[in-house]
Amino acid sequence: MRLFRLLALFFVSTILFGCSAMTPSDAACTATLETGRGPVHASEIGRFFDGVEGTIVFLDAQTGQTFCHNPERARIAFLPASTFKIPNTLIALETGVASSPDFALAWDSAAVPRQSWWPAAWAQDHTLRTALPNSVVWFYKELARRIGPERMQAHLDRFDYGNRDISGGIDQFWLSGGLRISAKQQVDFLRRFYFGELPVSERATKAVKDALIIEETPLYRISGKTGWAGFGESSSEQVGWLVGYLERKGEAEGQVYFFATNIHIKKNEDAATRMLITKAVLRRAGLI
């Protein structure tokens, strides 16, 4: 009877304290990626980063396994840059600043003149539906100004997003201000976003998911967002991001895998490496 009571007490304590204490961002990185094709060791993933300083965090939502290449860098927090457009869009929809994915803003070329480094797609009017995949900075700066510091801070606190620091200006904090987030934190945020664990409506979550789709085939769907801290600046340290998730179809319907890749960008051509590395890992894992 005494043994039974002790076991029961241990079981209850685990439920009350143990389960809530450990999150994917706290979980230790494994050095081996378990896949349907067998284990893939960190040294093999490292080959995809040949000549590139970077990291990838990969979470198998089915098993809870978190794999990291360069686990030290995976814990270092960087400016999120345009990956912040994911929470920014959620907040805009949730606060009513944006009424729907069709919410539109006109580009005012006098107030926001085109810069030489702008992609051509930025120099035109946009809706929320087009501004997210095109990563239109002026559009999201205006959204942030309309959301305002008080509501922005409240939502980042509720989201537990990175270090939650919005210092440096309401329309700059994710580009050159105080906000920082690590690759492990990015994956944890995406997991909570995907499974509806953030304090936002299903409507807002679905709208953002629809806008994040990058590639879709009969076997899988890849969704995600790039980011480039220091883009358009020659003097700052430049970090490139690709964060997102892969959903399986067909016989593997319902399986989802999360990833966050960041690299040090030395020249513009390095930007493409974000996707190349990420897809190489997904391919080696037998997911694409």
Tab-separated table of C-alpha atoms in Angstrom:
chain	number	residue	atom	x	y	z
A	1	MET	CA	0.000	0.000	0.000
A	2	ARG	CA	2.820	2.396	0.892
A	3	LEU	CA	4.538	1.637	-2.421
A	4	PHE	CA	1.272	2.279	-4.241
A	5	ARG	CA	0.902	5.685	-2.537
A	6	LEU	CA	4.473	6.638	-3.477
A	7	LEU	CA	3.938	5.646	-7.085
A	8	ALA	CA	0.687	7.569	-7.196
A	9	LEU	CA	2.344	10.650	-5.713
A	10	PHE	CA	5.154	10.423	-8.265
A	11	PHE	CA	2.654	10.079	-11.106
A	12	VAL	CA	0.624	13.115	-10.002
A	13	SER	CA	3.762	15.204	-9.456
A	14	THR	CA	4.981	14.350	-12.931
A	15	ILE	CA	1.700	15.477	-14.461
A	16	LEU	CA	1.510	18.692	-12.453
A	17	PHE	CA	5.135	19.736	-12.675
A	18	GLY	CA	7.244	17.624	-14.999
A	19	CYS	CA	5.154	17.807	-18.137
A	20	SER	CA	4.629	21.543	-18.012
A	21	ALA	CA	8.264	22.252	-17.200
A	22	MET	CA	9.752	20.782	-20.356
A	23	THR	CA	9.099	22.402	-23.723
A	24	PRO	CA	10.661	21.622	-27.119
A	25	SER	CA	12.864	24.718	-26.800
A	26	ASP	CA	14.212	23.269	-23.519
A	27	ALA	CA	14.718	19.782	-24.950
A	28	ALA	CA	18.282	18.678	-25.575
A	29	CYS	CA	19.367	18.387	-29.183
A	30	THR	CA	20.145	14.899	-30.417
A	31	ALA	CA	23.256	14.251	-32.500
A	32	THR	CA	21.454	11.733	-34.706
A	33	LEU	CA	18.421	12.363	-36.864
A	34	GLU	CA	16.181	9.298	-36.853
A	35	THR	CA	14.400	8.849	-40.172
A	36	GLY	CA	12.443	6.242	-42.081
A	37	ARG	CA	15.661	5.558	-43.971
A	38	GLY	CA	17.618	4.928	-40.796
A	39	PRO	CA	19.709	7.206	-38.589
A	40	VAL	CA	21.482	10.230	-40.051
A	41	HIS	CA	24.449	11.408	-38.012
A	42	ALA	CA	25.338	15.037	-37.389
A	43	SER	CA	28.559	14.706	-39.366
A	44	GLU	CA	26.550	13.863	-42.492
A	45	ILE	CA	24.226	16.869	-42.041
A	46	GLY	CA	27.331	18.966	-41.485
A	47	ARG	CA	28.370	18.358	-45.091
A	48	PHE	CA	25.401	20.431	-46.253
A	49	PHE	CA	26.943	23.378	-44.353
A	50	ASP	CA	30.335	23.052	-46.046
A	51	GLY	CA	31.854	26.538	-46.045
A	52	VAL	CA	28.760	28.015	-44.358
A	53	GLU	CA	28.495	29.140	-40.737
A	54	GLY	CA	25.003	28.202	-39.624
A	55	THR	CA	22.610	25.879	-37.862
A	56	ILE	CA	19.423	23.914	-38.431
A	57	VAL	CA	16.966	22.756	-35.781
A	58	PHE	CA	14.622	19.976	-36.870
A	59	LEU	CA	11.673	18.796	-34.771
A	60	ASP	CA	9.776	15.576	-35.495
A	61	ALA	CA	6.342	16.384	-34.061
A	62	GLN	CA	5.410	12.688	-34.017
A	63	THR	CA	8.264	11.587	-31.754
A	64	GLY	CA	9.219	14.895	-30.119
A	65	GLN	CA	12.837	14.387	-31.210
A	66	THR	CA	14.791	17.615	-31.727
A	67	PHE	CA	17.880	17.381	-33.918
A	68	CYS	CA	20.382	20.237	-34.193
A	69	HIS	CA	23.341	20.853	-36.410
A	70	ASN	CA	25.697	23.189	-34.509
A	71	PRO	CA	23.725	23.076	-31.223
A	72	GLU	CA	25.688	26.000	-29.764
A	73	ARG	CA	24.537	28.318	-32.541
A	74	ALA	CA	21.010	26.860	-32.303
A	75	ARG	CA	20.759	28.502	-28.869
A	76	ILE	CA	22.118	31.908	-29.966
A	77	ALA	CA	19.417	34.543	-30.445
A	78	PHE	CA	19.516	36.776	-33.521
A	79	LEU	CA	17.273	39.471	-34.960
A	80	PRO	CA	14.291	37.644	-36.486
A	81	ALA	CA	14.082	40.062	-39.458
A	82	SER	CA	11.239	39.082	-41.785
A	83	THR	CA	10.468	35.824	-39.987
A	84	PHE	CA	8.723	38.182	-37.544
A	85	LYS	CA	6.084	38.719	-40.210
A	86	ILE	CA	4.476	35.495	-38.948
A	87	PRO	CA	3.603	36.856	-35.475
A	88	ASN	CA	3.115	40.374	-36.876
A	89	THR	CA	0.417	39.061	-39.228
A	90	LEU	CA	-1.269	37.110	-36.441
A	91	ILE	CA	-1.318	40.198	-34.212
A	92	ALA	CA	-2.647	42.446	-36.981
A	93	LEU	CA	-5.533	40.046	-37.621
A	94	GLU	CA	-6.225	39.412	-33.953
A	95	THR	CA	-6.321	43.108	-33.028
A	96	GLY	CA	-8.480	44.037	-36.019
A	97	VAL	CA	-5.772	46.236	-37.531
A	98	ALA	CA	-6.132	43.947	-40.543
A	99	SER	CA	-9.716	42.861	-41.125
A	100	SER	CA	-8.875	39.872	-43.323
A	101	PRO	CA	-6.185	38.529	-45.668
A	102	ASP	CA	-7.571	40.960	-48.253
A	103	PHE	CA	-6.790	43.991	-46.077
A	104	ALA	CA	-4.968	46.420	-48.387
A	105	LEU	CA	-2.458	49.230	-48.060
A	106	ALA	CA	-1.459	51.544	-50.893
A	107	TRP	CA	2.229	52.170	-51.448
A	108	ASP	CA	2.963	55.879	-51.035
A	109	SER	CA	6.114	56.439	-53.078
A	110	ALA	CA	6.486	59.970	-51.715
A	111	ALA	CA	6.363	58.948	-48.065
A	112	VAL	CA	8.261	55.676	-48.619
A	113	PRO	CA	10.489	56.125	-51.684
A	114	ARG	CA	11.851	53.024	-53.331
A	115	GLN	CA	15.367	52.068	-52.234
A	116	SER	CA	17.932	50.715	-54.697
A	117	TRP	CA	18.019	47.336	-52.935
A	118	TRP	CA	14.243	46.812	-52.913
A	119	PRO	CA	12.820	43.837	-54.800
A	120	ALA	CA	10.523	45.038	-57.597
A	121	ALA	CA	7.490	43.447	-55.896
A	122	TRP	CA	7.680	45.939	-53.009
A	123	ALA	CA	7.035	48.989	-55.189
A	124	GLN	CA	3.289	48.532	-55.502
A	125	ASP	CA	0.093	48.264	-53.478
A	126	HIS	CA	-0.363	45.105	-51.416
A	127	THR	CA	-2.852	43.118	-49.402
A	128	LEU	CA	-1.970	41.059	-46.362
A	129	ARG	CA	-2.278	37.989	-48.585
A	130	THR	CA	0.448	39.233	-50.956
A	131	ALA	CA	2.632	41.190	-48.518
A	132	LEU	CA	3.548	38.159	-46.390
A	133	PRO	CA	4.952	35.889	-49.134
A	134	ASN	CA	6.631	38.872	-50.809
A	135	SER	CA	8.054	40.019	-47.456
A	136	VAL	CA	7.085	43.656	-48.045
A	137	VAL	CA	8.861	45.630	-45.337
A	138	TRP	CA	7.039	48.970	-45.727
A	139	PHE	CA	3.681	47.185	-45.414
A	140	TYR	CA	4.638	45.490	-42.152
A	141	LYS	CA	6.173	48.620	-40.692
A	142	GLU	CA	2.805	50.323	-41.170
A	143	LEU	CA	0.976	47.368	-39.607
A	144	ALA	CA	3.250	47.580	-36.560
A	145	ARG	CA	2.652	51.321	-36.205
A	146	ARG	CA	-1.104	50.736	-36.286
A	147	ILE	CA	-0.867	47.910	-33.749
A	148	GLY	CA	1.133	50.191	-31.436
A	149	PRO	CA	3.652	49.401	-28.680
A	150	GLU	CA	1.148	48.442	-25.982
A	151	ARG	CA	-0.720	45.826	-27.990
A	152	MET	CA	2.450	44.565	-29.658
A	153	GLN	CA	4.177	44.025	-26.303
A	154	ALA	CA	1.130	42.314	-24.827
A	155	HIS	CA	0.949	39.818	-27.672
A	156	LEU	CA	4.667	39.040	-27.698
A	157	ASP	CA	4.415	38.376	-23.956
A	158	ARG	CA	1.476	36.032	-24.535
A	159	PHE	CA	3.311	34.339	-27.401
A	160	ASP	CA	6.516	34.068	-25.322
A	161	TYR	CA	8.271	35.072	-28.527
A	162	GLY	CA	12.076	35.212	-28.232
A	163	ASN	CA	13.249	37.786	-25.700
A	164	ARG	CA	10.001	39.810	-26.215
A	165	ASP	CA	12.017	43.060	-26.476
A	166	ILE	CA	10.378	45.693	-28.714
A	167	SER	CA	12.895	48.447	-27.974
A	168	GLY	CA	14.357	50.368	-30.885
A	169	GLY	CA	11.145	51.679	-32.421
A	170	ILE	CA	7.735	50.133	-33.067
A	171	ASP	CA	8.516	49.808	-36.794
A	172	GLN	CA	12.147	48.728	-36.362
A	173	PHE	CA	12.479	46.443	-33.338
A	174	TRP	CA	12.548	43.181	-35.336
A	175	LEU	CA	14.892	44.610	-38.000
A	176	SER	CA	17.474	46.600	-36.045
A	177	GLY	CA	16.091	46.925	-32.505
A	178	GLY	CA	16.090	44.773	-29.412
A	179	LEU	CA	14.123	41.691	-30.466
A	180	ARG	CA	16.120	38.450	-30.578
A	181	ILE	CA	15.149	34.808	-31.091
A	182	SER	CA	17.132	31.565	-31.435
A	183	ALA	CA	16.573	28.750	-33.912
A	184	LYS	CA	15.315	26.515	-31.086
A	185	GLN	CA	12.849	29.204	-30.019
A	186	GLN	CA	11.702	29.637	-33.612
A	187	VAL	CA	10.830	25.935	-33.842
A	188	ASP	CA	8.957	26.008	-30.542
A	189	PHE	CA	6.975	29.070	-31.627
A	190	LEU	CA	6.088	27.440	-34.958
A	191	ARG	CA	4.976	24.262	-33.212
A	192	ARG	CA	2.641	26.209	-30.924
A	193	PHE	CA	1.378	28.261	-33.867
A	194	TYR	CA	0.695	25.184	-35.992
A	195	PHE	CA	-1.143	23.239	-33.307
A	196	GLY	CA	-3.290	26.188	-32.235
A	197	GLU	CA	-1.603	26.693	-28.860
A	198	LEU	CA	-1.167	30.456	-29.263
A	199	PRO	CA	-3.846	32.772	-27.818
A	200	VAL	CA	-5.220	33.722	-31.247
A	201	SER	CA	-8.298	32.720	-33.220
A	202	GLU	CA	-8.470	29.796	-35.630
A	203	ARG	CA	-9.353	32.327	-38.332
A	204	ALA	CA	-6.069	34.205	-37.857
A	205	THR	CA	-4.055	31.000	-37.686
A	206	LYS	CA	-5.574	29.638	-40.883
A	207	ALA	CA	-5.032	32.896	-42.771
A	208	VAL	CA	-1.339	32.890	-41.893
A	209	LYS	CA	-0.933	29.197	-42.707
A	210	ASP	CA	-2.452	29.766	-46.145
A	211	ALA	CA	-0.020	32.614	-46.867
A	212	LEU	CA	3.059	30.658	-45.749
A	213	ILE	CA	2.861	27.867	-48.342
A	214	ILE	CA	6.088	27.768	-50.372
A	215	GLU	CA	5.870	24.473	-52.253
A	216	GLU	CA	3.208	21.798	-52.647
A	217	THR	CA	3.325	18.391	-54.313
A	218	PRO	CA	1.081	15.302	-54.110
A	219	LEU	CA	3.363	13.967	-51.341
A	220	TYR	CA	4.145	16.995	-49.189
A	221	ARG	CA	3.616	20.695	-48.504
A	222	ILE	CA	6.411	23.028	-47.343
A	223	SER	CA	5.404	26.234	-45.586
A	224	GLY	CA	7.739	28.854	-44.220
A	225	LYS	CA	9.194	32.337	-44.128
A	226	THR	CA	12.612	33.696	-44.955
A	227	GLY	CA	14.362	36.507	-43.134
A	228	TRP	CA	17.526	38.496	-43.725
A	229	ALA	CA	18.811	40.590	-40.834
A	230	GLY	CA	20.931	43.427	-42.209
A	231	PHE	CA	19.429	43.208	-45.714
A	232	GLY	CA	20.287	46.385	-47.628
A	233	GLU	CA	22.996	47.350	-45.133
A	234	SER	CA	26.689	46.905	-45.862
A	235	SER	CA	28.093	47.457	-42.370
A	236	SER	CA	25.956	45.182	-40.179
A	237	GLU	CA	26.368	41.480	-39.473
A	238	GLN	CA	23.949	39.711	-41.779
A	239	VAL	CA	21.997	36.620	-40.767
A	240	GLY	CA	19.713	34.705	-43.090
A	241	TRP	CA	16.731	32.704	-41.828
A	242	LEU	CA	14.368	30.086	-43.191
A	243	VAL	CA	11.788	28.837	-40.694
A	244	GLY	CA	8.763	26.673	-41.291
A	245	TYR	CA	7.336	23.177	-41.419
A	246	LEU	CA	6.690	20.258	-43.748
A	247	GLU	CA	3.382	18.408	-43.850
A	248	ARG	CA	3.215	14.921	-45.341
A	249	LYS	CA	0.413	13.707	-47.606
A	250	GLY	CA	-0.701	10.358	-48.963
A	251	GLU	CA	-0.010	7.389	-46.664
A	252	ALA	CA	1.821	9.707	-44.248
A	253	GLU	CA	-1.061	12.217	-44.071
A	254	GLY	CA	-1.004	14.206	-40.838
A	255	GLN	CA	2.718	13.995	-40.142
A	256	VAL	CA	4.414	17.355	-39.615
A	257	TYR	CA	8.055	18.342	-39.142
A	258	PHE	CA	9.344	21.768	-38.080
A	259	PHE	CA	12.632	23.428	-39.010
A	260	ALA	CA	14.590	26.621	-38.403
A	261	THR	CA	17.737	27.336	-40.381
A	262	ASN	CA	19.976	30.356	-39.998
A	263	ILE	CA	23.287	31.170	-41.664
A	264	HIS	CA	25.836	33.948	-41.688
A	265	ILE	CA	25.471	35.788	-45.014
A	266	LYS	CA	28.752	37.079	-46.400
A	267	LYS	CA	27.534	37.923	-49.912
A	268	ASN	CA	24.138	38.203	-51.560
A	269	GLU	CA	24.526	34.860	-53.289
A	270	ASP	CA	24.604	33.133	-49.889
A	271	ALA	CA	20.907	33.862	-49.401
A	272	ALA	CA	19.877	30.926	-51.607
A	273	THR	CA	21.800	28.586	-49.294
A	274	ARG	CA	19.033	28.814	-46.690
A	275	MET	CA	16.610	26.872	-48.850
A	276	LEU	CA	19.258	24.597	-50.384
A	277	ILE	CA	20.471	23.408	-46.978
A	278	THR	CA	16.979	22.984	-45.558
A	279	LYS	CA	15.744	20.962	-48.526
A	280	ALA	CA	18.917	18.844	-48.470
A	281	VAL	CA	18.167	17.904	-44.854
A	282	LEU	CA	14.505	17.172	-45.644
A	283	ARG	CA	15.577	15.079	-48.634
A	284	ARG	CA	18.136	13.123	-46.605
A	285	ALA	CA	15.455	12.469	-43.998
A	286	GLY	CA	13.310	10.933	-46.727
A	287	LEU	CA	10.564	13.556	-46.420
A	288	ILE	CA	10.778	15.025	-49.929
